[in-house]
């Protein structure tokens, strides 16, 4: 009977809206989760059956072939190692450049911020293109080194803007003024107060930068020659192409038809899982920074 | 004391004399080579025949291998002048004519080097003068060398039909469009695969306007072209034309529309990708699904389970009354010849060494290995000097995949001379069997008046750019109408509009340019295109 | 004289500001230098849009041809069509794709059970990691007439299972946009969730005391909190108005839908395959970004006027 009384404490509109919320969440879950589930079962199924639409609720023609093919290739492990390094170091460098800059740009008393913002945003649209950039990398000695993944293009303007907006809206002017009264400099304020208050946005842009590094395919494609420096995405793409080609090589000497044919496409699906698993695992850790509300009152002390 | 000193001196001398050969050996020139291979191809530095060639030329090679994805990087490398000594690969746009023009001075003219250091190349030019054309740029110099692989057939496309279904239904392979219609109708309605479901796909062809396409039927209407090219260019009576504008094509799409509207064509023919196309061809575990289709050969197209049910059939003419010439898909030169397969850059420090290495590829025995794989593993050399192409080491692998894994294969520079005695692998021999149905039609192709000399034509940079611009617009019109004519019909009403659009997009200007080059080619090199009498 | 003093003026201003806020300058300096080196130094490549490519002069010193390539582009047969397609796809993407992450964030934020909330969040952003070729392949399989699961679903509901949606030109833009939303809405909602998570709990209490229900909290607390972020992201989105990415469109193109699916990026790609014309491609790229930038500036100005929020 207790639930009845708790019900009556709620407004009728709240009960209805609760219901709507839950229904919508369930629908969203199904719409998103089913294709993902499909990818998982497709990655262990016979590729031709998948293409014919015979695989819907559970795997058919079960085989680990796709995963075998991927993991027995030692390049995959080299790729994992490299990408982890580029991602961790790269993201730290990204944050080191972006956070202070976003903070400075968010302070109203910093007059040059308008000009500087324009200076940054301009580069989102106008760029010299691949060839001048390549020449620059060569001149700087970054080509074919691990640093080409870390040093160049380490400030993402979009992330800079998002962080700046967050600083502007969540760190109120009064807070700063109170701090300066105590003789606090910008730097101290930034480190001791602003940053700790901004955990959600730091988590978000850290995630953006991490994913950017993790998925980066182009940098390795253009600037790397040394097999030991290749990032994971490049290795996976090689594997994908090699196996797609089982079907493409026709007419050019009859290159298809091998026994691996049946599983060629399942590699496509397995690749998604292999490529994204680490980042997917990361998200729950960052989620705890999104927990609701820090009592403002506590800060005023 | 003296003894000890003498001993020491002796030891030092021995050690020095051992090091001397090493020191001399280090003197071998080193060449940096970028090679772009098929994704299946193994590491080039692990190929025994590559090492043999390097040793024969007295060089050490530092290989940089890319598997197919090289194009984006290439422009950056070339534009910044950051190039290796040699580029190898005829595929994936690794070496393009446009590059010689766009980056003057970057590529090394080979004319003199060939005269001095390349006996194999010289012999090749003598035995096959057309290969010299394939190596020469519009400015008269040689910047790259080609491939000639000799064994490939005259046609790329083969038409296949499920013979078992035909037999079951008491039908014969169709010889006219009407008979084709009857056969496809029977496939659709009489359940020849016997599973009680009307799941048969009477006819299916590859996505797009090219590849293994139904346009090959135009050959039965008298058009000689490489239909897998998909661009529509062909030559008739010495005139360059495009079959997507031809009245015979109009008749074909009207016919195909009839098939499509009766559900005889795979409804996904325009939306599926190549993967799906092949998957459908393989049928299900229980039954085959496709009745008549186009491909390289049955096992590749239909999978090893159902391929035995299919037969390769000859051309189909439009009607019983048709008395005009009948041909089949023709792409002899595209399949056997290739331009720009290996090139040297001017940055190369030891040009003599590089030329000697390049020359190795044109020694026929090496060429054969570049094509099929190394002696020993892939090829057996008999005492009488003849060769046998061996079956794949892995019994589960098909010969094609084996070839592509072991060596550069069709993407590599090579010269396979006509005089070598070679027993080909089972896959190539099977092709000869299948092609028996096409032989009479292909033998009558007039090389002088009916063939567009594909690889032999190089446009100037201005013409290349102009054609590219016009073609991007034109092909869009061709492609979208191809699909809508067949799926939606109404061809007669829209035909005039369609041709007008094509003209507006500039198709006649392209024809004009192509005709100019064709006429020049014929004038300069009359009768130079030949097909060997026998392989 | 006047010019000189004007220049001096700016210079002095900068000097003064450095003196006053030297710490802030210090904080922004690494980013400034970084962007200068990697974005501004190579920017000379843009002039290729106005010059012939000439390797002998290092590539960028070729003959000046002014607007030749732009005019070539405007006069090309397909220009109007691809411009319209690009624009139309982009606008539809913004109109549909922009609100959904917001709604999603608010919705998820309503859940009370922390664990369900986190679970749903994680699921919802996973599709973002599917690479484009695989995404399109997935689409082809799921939408296949009769055999694809979506077709089967439509058949069960409306009896129209044999539609070939991929071949239907009118379905192209909806398919493109909806699959984009499916793939990226979850990821795009992350930033909104982060902002929402920082809302002062006291505000919720106050609202409850006033007798406000769920809709009340959404309208008066959550939406206003999200507004600054929403505005900035909207303006930024306008800056991609002609930026329809190449890969997904190219893979979804087929002969039946090509009339509506040919966009600027696929056109440039096809041109490049046939004859890599650097100048032409650079010119088109420049045209693209100028339009994008113009839209962004206009959007920014409007935002500044009506709400005071501005990107710069």
PDB file of C-alpha atoms in Angstrom, chain B residues 227-476:
ATOM      1  CA  UNK B 227      31.979  -3.162 -71.748  1.00  0.00           C
ATOM      2  CA  UNK B 228      33.516  -3.541 -68.325  1.00  0.00           C
ATOM      3  CA  UNK B 229      35.044  -0.115 -68.794  1.00  0.00           C
ATOM      4  CA  UNK B 230      31.617   1.428 -68.354  1.00  0.00           C
ATOM      5  CA  UNK B 231      32.429   4.681 -70.141  1.00  0.00           C
ATOM      6  CA  UNK B 232      30.761   3.742 -73.401  1.00  0.00           C
ATOM      7  CA  UNK B 233      33.585   4.613 -75.787  1.00  0.00           C
ATOM      8  CA  UNK B 234      33.980   2.462 -78.846  1.00  0.00           C
ATOM      9  CA  UNK B 235      35.174   2.714 -82.443  1.00  0.00           C
ATOM     10  CA  UNK B 236      33.053   1.822 -85.450  1.00  0.00           C
ATOM     11  CA  UNK B 237      34.461   2.104 -88.983  1.00  0.00           C
ATOM     12  CA  UNK B 238      37.281   4.204 -87.682  1.00  0.00           C
ATOM     13  CA  UNK B 239      34.967   6.663 -85.936  1.00  0.00           C
ATOM     14  CA  UNK B 240      34.998   7.192 -82.193  1.00  0.00           C
ATOM     15  CA  UNK B 241      31.550   6.944 -80.620  1.00  0.00           C
ATOM     16  CA  UNK B 242      29.820   6.388 -77.323  1.00  0.00           C
ATOM     17  CA  UNK B 243      27.313   3.561 -77.118  1.00  0.00           C
ATOM     18  CA  UNK B 244      25.273   5.278 -74.430  1.00  0.00           C
ATOM     19  CA  UNK B 245      24.097   7.572 -77.212  1.00  0.00           C
ATOM     20  CA  UNK B 246      23.488   4.892 -79.793  1.00  0.00           C
ATOM     21  CA  UNK B 247      19.991   3.825 -81.001  1.00  0.00           C
ATOM     22  CA  UNK B 248      20.962   0.228 -80.330  1.00  0.00           C
ATOM     23  CA  UNK B 249      21.466   1.103 -76.671  1.00  0.00           C
ATOM     24  CA  UNK B 250      18.028   2.663 -76.749  1.00  0.00           C
ATOM     25  CA  UNK B 251      16.585  -0.643 -77.930  1.00  0.00           C
ATOM     26  CA  UNK B 252      18.489  -2.496 -75.239  1.00  0.00           C
ATOM     27  CA  UNK B 253      17.252  -0.393 -72.359  1.00  0.00           C
ATOM     28  CA  UNK B 254      13.709  -0.648 -73.647  1.00  0.00           C
ATOM     29  CA  UNK B 255      14.077  -4.398 -73.617  1.00  0.00           C
ATOM     30  CA  UNK B 256      15.646  -4.341 -70.161  1.00  0.00           C
ATOM     31  CA  UNK B 257      12.840  -2.157 -68.912  1.00  0.00           C
ATOM     32  CA  UNK B 258      10.413  -4.821 -70.030  1.00  0.00           C
ATOM     33  CA  UNK B 259      12.361  -7.375 -68.031  1.00  0.00           C
ATOM     34  CA  UNK B 260      12.585  -5.109 -65.032  1.00  0.00           C
ATOM     35  CA  UNK B 261       8.911  -4.276 -64.956  1.00  0.00           C
ATOM     36  CA  UNK B 262       8.063  -7.975 -64.949  1.00  0.00           C
ATOM     37  CA  UNK B 263      10.298  -8.594 -61.974  1.00  0.00           C
ATOM     38  CA  UNK B 264      12.892 -10.513 -63.953  1.00  0.00           C
ATOM     39  CA  UNK B 265      15.781  -8.295 -62.918  1.00  0.00           C
ATOM     40  CA  UNK B 266      17.241  -8.198 -59.420  1.00  0.00           C
ATOM     41  CA  UNK B 267      15.394  -5.250 -57.837  1.00  0.00           C
ATOM     42  CA  UNK B 268      18.605  -4.256 -56.077  1.00  0.00           C
ATOM     43  CA  UNK B 269      20.670  -4.193 -59.248  1.00  0.00           C
ATOM     44  CA  UNK B 270      21.186  -0.456 -58.958  1.00  0.00           C
ATOM     45  CA  UNK B 271      21.592  -0.161 -55.225  1.00  0.00           C
ATOM     46  CA  UNK B 272      23.653  -3.132 -54.160  1.00  0.00           C
ATOM     47  CA  UNK B 273      27.385  -2.881 -53.821  1.00  0.00           C
ATOM     48  CA  UNK B 274      29.890  -5.324 -55.240  1.00  0.00           C
ATOM     49  CA  UNK B 275      29.955  -7.362 -52.029  1.00  0.00           C
ATOM     50  CA  UNK B 276      26.225  -7.932 -52.103  1.00  0.00           C
ATOM     51  CA  UNK B 277      26.323  -8.679 -55.829  1.00  0.00           C
ATOM     52  CA  UNK B 278      28.794 -11.483 -55.181  1.00  0.00           C
ATOM     53  CA  UNK B 279      26.956 -12.730 -52.094  1.00  0.00           C
ATOM     54  CA  UNK B 280      23.722 -13.068 -54.020  1.00  0.00           C
ATOM     55  CA  UNK B 281      25.559 -14.870 -56.806  1.00  0.00           C
ATOM     56  CA  UNK B 282      26.609 -17.491 -54.325  1.00  0.00           C
ATOM     57  CA  UNK B 283      23.047 -18.343 -53.470  1.00  0.00           C
ATOM     58  CA  UNK B 284      22.087 -19.863 -50.149  1.00  0.00           C
ATOM     59  CA  UNK B 285      23.270 -23.047 -48.481  1.00  0.00           C
ATOM     60  CA  UNK B 286      20.379 -24.941 -50.035  1.00  0.00           C
ATOM     61  CA  UNK B 287      19.904 -23.504 -53.500  1.00  0.00           C
ATOM     62  CA  UNK B 288      21.451 -21.225 -56.114  1.00  0.00           C
ATOM     63  CA  UNK B 289      19.556 -18.013 -56.723  1.00  0.00           C
ATOM     64  CA  UNK B 290      20.775 -16.408 -59.927  1.00  0.00           C
ATOM     65  CA  UNK B 291      19.739 -17.551 -63.381  1.00  0.00           C
ATOM     66  CA  UNK B 292      21.831 -15.576 -65.832  1.00  0.00           C
ATOM     67  CA  UNK B 293      24.634 -13.252 -64.988  1.00  0.00           C
ATOM     68  CA  UNK B 294      28.018 -11.829 -65.976  1.00  0.00           C
ATOM     69  CA  UNK B 295      31.429 -12.279 -64.421  1.00  0.00           C
ATOM     70  CA  UNK B 296      35.050 -13.247 -64.896  1.00  0.00           C
ATOM     71  CA  UNK B 297      34.419 -16.964 -64.585  1.00  0.00           C
ATOM     72  CA  UNK B 298      31.909 -19.222 -62.822  1.00  0.00           C
ATOM     73  CA  UNK B 299      33.837 -20.131 -59.687  1.00  0.00           C
ATOM     74  CA  UNK B 300      34.658 -16.585 -58.843  1.00  0.00           C
ATOM     75  CA  UNK B 301      31.225 -15.277 -59.707  1.00  0.00           C
ATOM     76  CA  UNK B 302      29.049 -18.011 -58.257  1.00  0.00           C
ATOM     77  CA  UNK B 303      31.139 -19.719 -55.608  1.00  0.00           C
ATOM     78  CA  UNK B 304      32.487 -23.238 -55.667  1.00  0.00           C
ATOM     79  CA  UNK B 305      29.281 -24.820 -54.431  1.00  0.00           C
ATOM     80  CA  UNK B 306      26.963 -23.879 -57.303  1.00  0.00           C
ATOM     81  CA  UNK B 307      29.393 -23.043 -60.104  1.00  0.00           C
ATOM     82  CA  UNK B 308      29.222 -26.584 -61.543  1.00  0.00           C
ATOM     83  CA  UNK B 309      25.565 -25.947 -62.420  1.00  0.00           C
ATOM     84  CA  UNK B 310      26.439 -23.035 -64.682  1.00  0.00           C
ATOM     85  CA  UNK B 311      27.662 -22.842 -68.249  1.00  0.00           C
ATOM     86  CA  UNK B 312      29.325 -20.010 -70.094  1.00  0.00           C
ATOM     87  CA  UNK B 313      27.257 -19.088 -73.130  1.00  0.00           C
ATOM     88  CA  UNK B 314      27.910 -17.119 -76.303  1.00  0.00           C
ATOM     89  CA  UNK B 315      26.540 -13.768 -77.494  1.00  0.00           C
ATOM     90  CA  UNK B 316      22.835 -13.119 -77.907  1.00  0.00           C
ATOM     91  CA  UNK B 317      21.489 -11.266 -80.913  1.00  0.00           C
ATOM     92  CA  UNK B 318      18.595  -8.843 -80.682  1.00  0.00           C
ATOM     93  CA  UNK B 319      16.209 -10.827 -82.845  1.00  0.00           C
ATOM     94  CA  UNK B 320      16.012 -13.839 -85.133  1.00  0.00           C
ATOM     95  CA  UNK B 321      15.803 -11.443 -88.084  1.00  0.00           C
ATOM     96  CA  UNK B 322      19.047  -9.713 -87.230  1.00  0.00           C
ATOM     97  CA  UNK B 323      21.640 -10.170 -89.922  1.00  0.00           C
ATOM     98  CA  UNK B 324      24.275  -7.708 -88.806  1.00  0.00           C
ATOM     99  CA  UNK B 325      27.650  -8.625 -87.299  1.00  0.00           C
ATOM    100  CA  UNK B 326      27.899 -10.205 -83.882  1.00  0.00           C
ATOM    101  CA  UNK B 327      30.833  -9.743 -81.562  1.00  0.00           C
ATOM    102  CA  UNK B 328      31.570 -10.052 -77.881  1.00  0.00           C
ATOM    103  CA  UNK B 329      33.174  -7.963 -75.138  1.00  0.00           C
ATOM    104  CA  UNK B 330      36.679  -7.081 -76.304  1.00  0.00           C
ATOM    105  CA  UNK B 331      39.495  -5.883 -74.105  1.00  0.00           C
ATOM    106  CA  UNK B 332      42.599  -7.690 -75.271  1.00  0.00           C
ATOM    107  CA  UNK B 333      44.881  -4.690 -75.005  1.00  0.00           C
ATOM    108  CA  UNK B 334      43.543  -3.524 -71.671  1.00  0.00           C
ATOM    109  CA  UNK B 335      44.067  -6.949 -70.144  1.00  0.00           C
ATOM    110  CA  UNK B 336      47.551  -7.620 -71.494  1.00  0.00           C
ATOM    111  CA  UNK B 337      49.209  -4.249 -71.818  1.00  0.00           C
ATOM    112  CA  UNK B 338      49.780  -1.470 -69.360  1.00  0.00           C
ATOM    113  CA  UNK B 339      51.420   1.910 -69.254  1.00  0.00           C
ATOM    114  CA  UNK B 340      53.519   3.433 -66.479  1.00  0.00           C
ATOM    115  CA  UNK B 341      54.459   0.425 -64.430  1.00  0.00           C
ATOM    116  CA  UNK B 342      57.918   1.473 -63.295  1.00  0.00           C
ATOM    117  CA  UNK B 343      59.740   4.815 -63.292  1.00  0.00           C
ATOM    118  CA  UNK B 344      62.974   6.368 -62.083  1.00  0.00           C
ATOM    119  CA  UNK B 345      63.219   9.783 -60.496  1.00  0.00           C
ATOM    120  CA  UNK B 346      65.921  12.301 -61.252  1.00  0.00           C
ATOM    121  CA  UNK B 347      66.808  12.351 -57.566  1.00  0.00           C
ATOM    122  CA  UNK B 348      68.367   8.930 -57.999  1.00  0.00           C
ATOM    123  CA  UNK B 349      72.097   9.140 -57.371  1.00  0.00           C
ATOM    124  CA  UNK B 350      73.157   5.949 -59.078  1.00  0.00           C
ATOM    125  CA  UNK B 351      71.210   5.949 -62.304  1.00  0.00           C
ATOM    126  CA  UNK B 352      73.245   3.170 -63.869  1.00  0.00           C
ATOM    127  CA  UNK B 353      72.456   0.810 -61.008  1.00  0.00           C
ATOM    128  CA  UNK B 354      68.817   1.777 -61.063  1.00  0.00           C
ATOM    129  CA  UNK B 355      68.527   1.163 -64.802  1.00  0.00           C
ATOM    130  CA  UNK B 356      70.163  -2.224 -64.437  1.00  0.00           C
ATOM    131  CA  UNK B 357      67.663  -3.168 -61.747  1.00  0.00           C
ATOM    132  CA  UNK B 358      64.734  -1.945 -63.823  1.00  0.00           C
ATOM    133  CA  UNK B 359      66.044  -3.921 -66.780  1.00  0.00           C
ATOM    134  CA  UNK B 360      65.758  -7.111 -64.731  1.00  0.00           C
ATOM    135  CA  UNK B 361      61.963  -6.914 -64.828  1.00  0.00           C
ATOM    136  CA  UNK B 362      62.076  -7.210 -68.615  1.00  0.00           C
ATOM    137  CA  UNK B 363      64.032 -10.419 -68.669  1.00  0.00           C
ATOM    138  CA  UNK B 364      61.227 -12.818 -69.615  1.00  0.00           C
ATOM    139  CA  UNK B 365      62.060 -15.368 -66.925  1.00  0.00           C
ATOM    140  CA  UNK B 366      61.859 -12.637 -64.303  1.00  0.00           C
ATOM    141  CA  UNK B 367      58.742 -11.228 -65.908  1.00  0.00           C
ATOM    142  CA  UNK B 368      57.056 -14.589 -65.592  1.00  0.00           C
ATOM    143  CA  UNK B 369      57.925 -14.665 -61.906  1.00  0.00           C
ATOM    144  CA  UNK B 370      56.664 -11.147 -61.328  1.00  0.00           C
ATOM    145  CA  UNK B 371      53.388 -12.349 -62.806  1.00  0.00           C
ATOM    146  CA  UNK B 372      52.937 -15.714 -61.147  1.00  0.00           C
ATOM    147  CA  UNK B 373      55.467 -15.980 -58.348  1.00  0.00           C
ATOM    148  CA  UNK B 374      59.020 -17.209 -57.745  1.00  0.00           C
ATOM    149  CA  UNK B 375      60.681 -20.217 -59.332  1.00  0.00           C
ATOM    150  CA  UNK B 376      60.478 -23.147 -57.026  1.00  0.00           C
ATOM    151  CA  UNK B 377      57.409 -22.208 -55.037  1.00  0.00           C
ATOM    152  CA  UNK B 378      55.130 -21.060 -57.821  1.00  0.00           C
ATOM    153  CA  UNK B 379      56.797 -22.060 -61.055  1.00  0.00           C
ATOM    154  CA  UNK B 380      58.707 -25.139 -62.067  1.00  0.00           C
ATOM    155  CA  UNK B 381      61.393 -24.834 -64.713  1.00  0.00           C
ATOM    156  CA  UNK B 382      61.916 -27.961 -66.775  1.00  0.00           C
ATOM    157  CA  UNK B 383      65.224 -29.159 -68.147  1.00  0.00           C
ATOM    158  CA  UNK B 384      64.142 -28.198 -71.654  1.00  0.00           C
ATOM    159  CA  UNK B 385      63.643 -24.613 -70.581  1.00  0.00           C
ATOM    160  CA  UNK B 386      59.881 -24.725 -70.483  1.00  0.00           C
ATOM    161  CA  UNK B 387      57.907 -23.620 -67.447  1.00  0.00           C
ATOM    162  CA  UNK B 388      54.967 -24.997 -65.530  1.00  0.00           C
ATOM    163  CA  UNK B 389      52.818 -22.812 -63.335  1.00  0.00           C
ATOM    164  CA  UNK B 390      52.291 -24.809 -60.156  1.00  0.00           C
ATOM    165  CA  UNK B 391      49.036 -25.036 -58.221  1.00  0.00           C
ATOM    166  CA  UNK B 392      48.825 -23.129 -54.941  1.00  0.00           C
ATOM    167  CA  UNK B 393      50.757 -24.527 -52.037  1.00  0.00           C
ATOM    168  CA  UNK B 394      47.721 -24.149 -49.809  1.00  0.00           C
ATOM    169  CA  UNK B 395      45.080 -26.532 -51.210  1.00  0.00           C
ATOM    170  CA  UNK B 396      42.311 -24.337 -49.892  1.00  0.00           C
ATOM    171  CA  UNK B 397      43.441 -21.317 -51.840  1.00  0.00           C
ATOM    172  CA  UNK B 398      42.456 -20.584 -55.408  1.00  0.00           C
ATOM    173  CA  UNK B 399      45.199 -19.880 -57.973  1.00  0.00           C
ATOM    174  CA  UNK B 400      44.265 -16.224 -58.291  1.00  0.00           C
ATOM    175  CA  UNK B 401      44.595 -15.461 -54.603  1.00  0.00           C
ATOM    176  CA  UNK B 402      47.808 -17.475 -54.485  1.00  0.00           C
ATOM    177  CA  UNK B 403      49.275 -15.410 -57.283  1.00  0.00           C
ATOM    178  CA  UNK B 404      48.345 -12.114 -55.687  1.00  0.00           C
ATOM    179  CA  UNK B 405      49.780 -13.162 -52.337  1.00  0.00           C
ATOM    180  CA  UNK B 406      53.104 -14.350 -53.714  1.00  0.00           C
ATOM    181  CA  UNK B 407      54.092 -11.550 -56.019  1.00  0.00           C
ATOM    182  CA  UNK B 408      53.258  -8.219 -57.651  1.00  0.00           C
ATOM    183  CA  UNK B 409      51.151 -10.069 -60.249  1.00  0.00           C
ATOM    184  CA  UNK B 410      49.223  -7.964 -62.758  1.00  0.00           C
ATOM    185  CA  UNK B 411      50.301  -4.756 -61.037  1.00  0.00           C
ATOM    186  CA  UNK B 412      54.001  -5.297 -61.652  1.00  0.00           C
ATOM    187  CA  UNK B 413      56.215  -4.260 -64.562  1.00  0.00           C
ATOM    188  CA  UNK B 414      57.068  -7.260 -66.746  1.00  0.00           C
ATOM    189  CA  UNK B 415      57.732  -8.640 -70.169  1.00  0.00           C
ATOM    190  CA  UNK B 416      56.527 -12.147 -70.818  1.00  0.00           C
ATOM    191  CA  UNK B 417      57.837 -13.011 -74.245  1.00  0.00           C
ATOM    192  CA  UNK B 418      55.710 -14.890 -76.769  1.00  0.00           C
ATOM    193  CA  UNK B 419      58.379 -17.482 -77.371  1.00  0.00           C
ATOM    194  CA  UNK B 420      58.499 -18.884 -73.844  1.00  0.00           C
ATOM    195  CA  UNK B 421      56.882 -22.270 -73.460  1.00  0.00           C
ATOM    196  CA  UNK B 422      54.584 -22.107 -70.458  1.00  0.00           C
ATOM    197  CA  UNK B 423      52.015 -24.536 -69.133  1.00  0.00           C
ATOM    198  CA  UNK B 424      49.502 -22.378 -67.355  1.00  0.00           C
ATOM    199  CA  UNK B 425      47.648 -23.073 -64.124  1.00  0.00           C
ATOM    200  CA  UNK B 426      44.221 -24.657 -63.947  1.00  0.00           C
ATOM    201  CA  UNK B 427      42.445 -21.310 -63.675  1.00  0.00           C
ATOM    202  CA  UNK B 428      43.923 -19.915 -66.888  1.00  0.00           C
ATOM    203  CA  UNK B 429      43.363 -23.164 -68.769  1.00  0.00           C
ATOM    204  CA  UNK B 430      39.743 -23.168 -67.648  1.00  0.00           C
ATOM    205  CA  UNK B 431      39.360 -19.707 -69.142  1.00  0.00           C
ATOM    206  CA  UNK B 432      40.509 -20.963 -72.525  1.00  0.00           C
ATOM    207  CA  UNK B 433      37.818 -23.622 -72.325  1.00  0.00           C
ATOM    208  CA  UNK B 434      35.090 -21.157 -71.484  1.00  0.00           C
ATOM    209  CA  UNK B 435      36.180 -18.764 -74.189  1.00  0.00           C
ATOM    210  CA  UNK B 436      35.645 -21.309 -76.925  1.00  0.00           C
ATOM    211  CA  UNK B 437      32.102 -19.972 -77.268  1.00  0.00           C
ATOM    212  CA  UNK B 438      33.418 -16.496 -77.944  1.00  0.00           C
ATOM    213  CA  UNK B 439      36.306 -17.305 -80.231  1.00  0.00           C
ATOM    214  CA  UNK B 440      34.544 -17.024 -83.596  1.00  0.00           C
ATOM    215  CA  UNK B 441      33.083 -13.661 -82.660  1.00  0.00           C
ATOM    216  CA  UNK B 442      36.291 -12.202 -81.324  1.00  0.00           C
ATOM    217  CA  UNK B 443      38.456 -13.442 -84.132  1.00  0.00           C
ATOM    218  CA  UNK B 444      36.567 -11.283 -86.556  1.00  0.00           C
ATOM    219  CA  UNK B 445      37.213  -8.036 -84.701  1.00  0.00           C
ATOM    220  CA  UNK B 446      38.977  -5.628 -87.021  1.00  0.00           C
ATOM    221  CA  UNK B 447      41.867  -4.168 -85.082  1.00  0.00           C
ATOM    222  CA  UNK B 448      42.268  -1.328 -87.514  1.00  0.00           C
ATOM    223  CA  UNK B 449      38.713  -0.073 -87.567  1.00  0.00           C
ATOM    224  CA  UNK B 450      36.950  -1.323 -84.468  1.00  0.00           C
ATOM    225  CA  UNK B 451      39.253  -1.014 -81.522  1.00  0.00           C
ATOM    226  CA  UNK B 452      39.973   1.928 -79.289  1.00  0.00           C
ATOM    227  CA  UNK B 453      43.705   1.574 -78.564  1.00  0.00           C
ATOM    228  CA  UNK B 454      43.229   2.212 -74.831  1.00  0.00           C
ATOM    229  CA  UNK B 455      46.621   2.137 -73.138  1.00  0.00           C
ATOM    230  CA  UNK B 456      48.398   3.455 -76.245  1.00  0.00           C
ATOM    231  CA  UNK B 457      46.759   6.846 -76.198  1.00  0.00           C
ATOM    232  CA  UNK B 458      48.158   9.635 -74.034  1.00  0.00           C
ATOM    233  CA  UNK B 459      46.461  12.984 -73.966  1.00  0.00           C
ATOM    234  CA  UNK B 460      48.229  16.268 -73.462  1.00  0.00           C
ATOM    235  CA  UNK B 461      47.716  17.879 -70.083  1.00  0.00           C
ATOM    236  CA  UNK B 462      45.251  20.434 -71.446  1.00  0.00           C
ATOM    237  CA  UNK B 463      43.228  17.769 -73.159  1.00  0.00           C
ATOM    238  CA  UNK B 464      43.304  15.539 -70.091  1.00  0.00           C
ATOM    239  CA  UNK B 465      41.985  18.370 -67.965  1.00  0.00           C
ATOM    240  CA  UNK B 466      39.303  19.279 -70.450  1.00  0.00           C
ATOM    241  CA  UNK B 467      38.114  15.714 -70.847  1.00  0.00           C
ATOM    242  CA  UNK B 468      38.097  15.249 -67.090  1.00  0.00           C
ATOM    243  CA  UNK B 469      35.864  18.262 -66.582  1.00  0.00           C
ATOM    244  CA  UNK B 470      33.465  17.358 -69.346  1.00  0.00           C
ATOM    245  CA  UNK B 471      33.385  13.697 -68.468  1.00  0.00           C
ATOM    246  CA  UNK B 472      32.533  14.299 -64.807  1.00  0.00           C
ATOM    247  CA  UNK B 473      29.372  16.047 -65.962  1.00  0.00           C
ATOM    248  CA  UNK B 474      28.604  13.680 -68.821  1.00  0.00           C
ATOM    249  CA  UNK B 475      29.008  10.464 -66.891  1.00  0.00           C
ATOM    250  CA  UNK B 476      26.586  11.718 -64.291  1.00  0.00           C
TER     251      UNK B 476
END
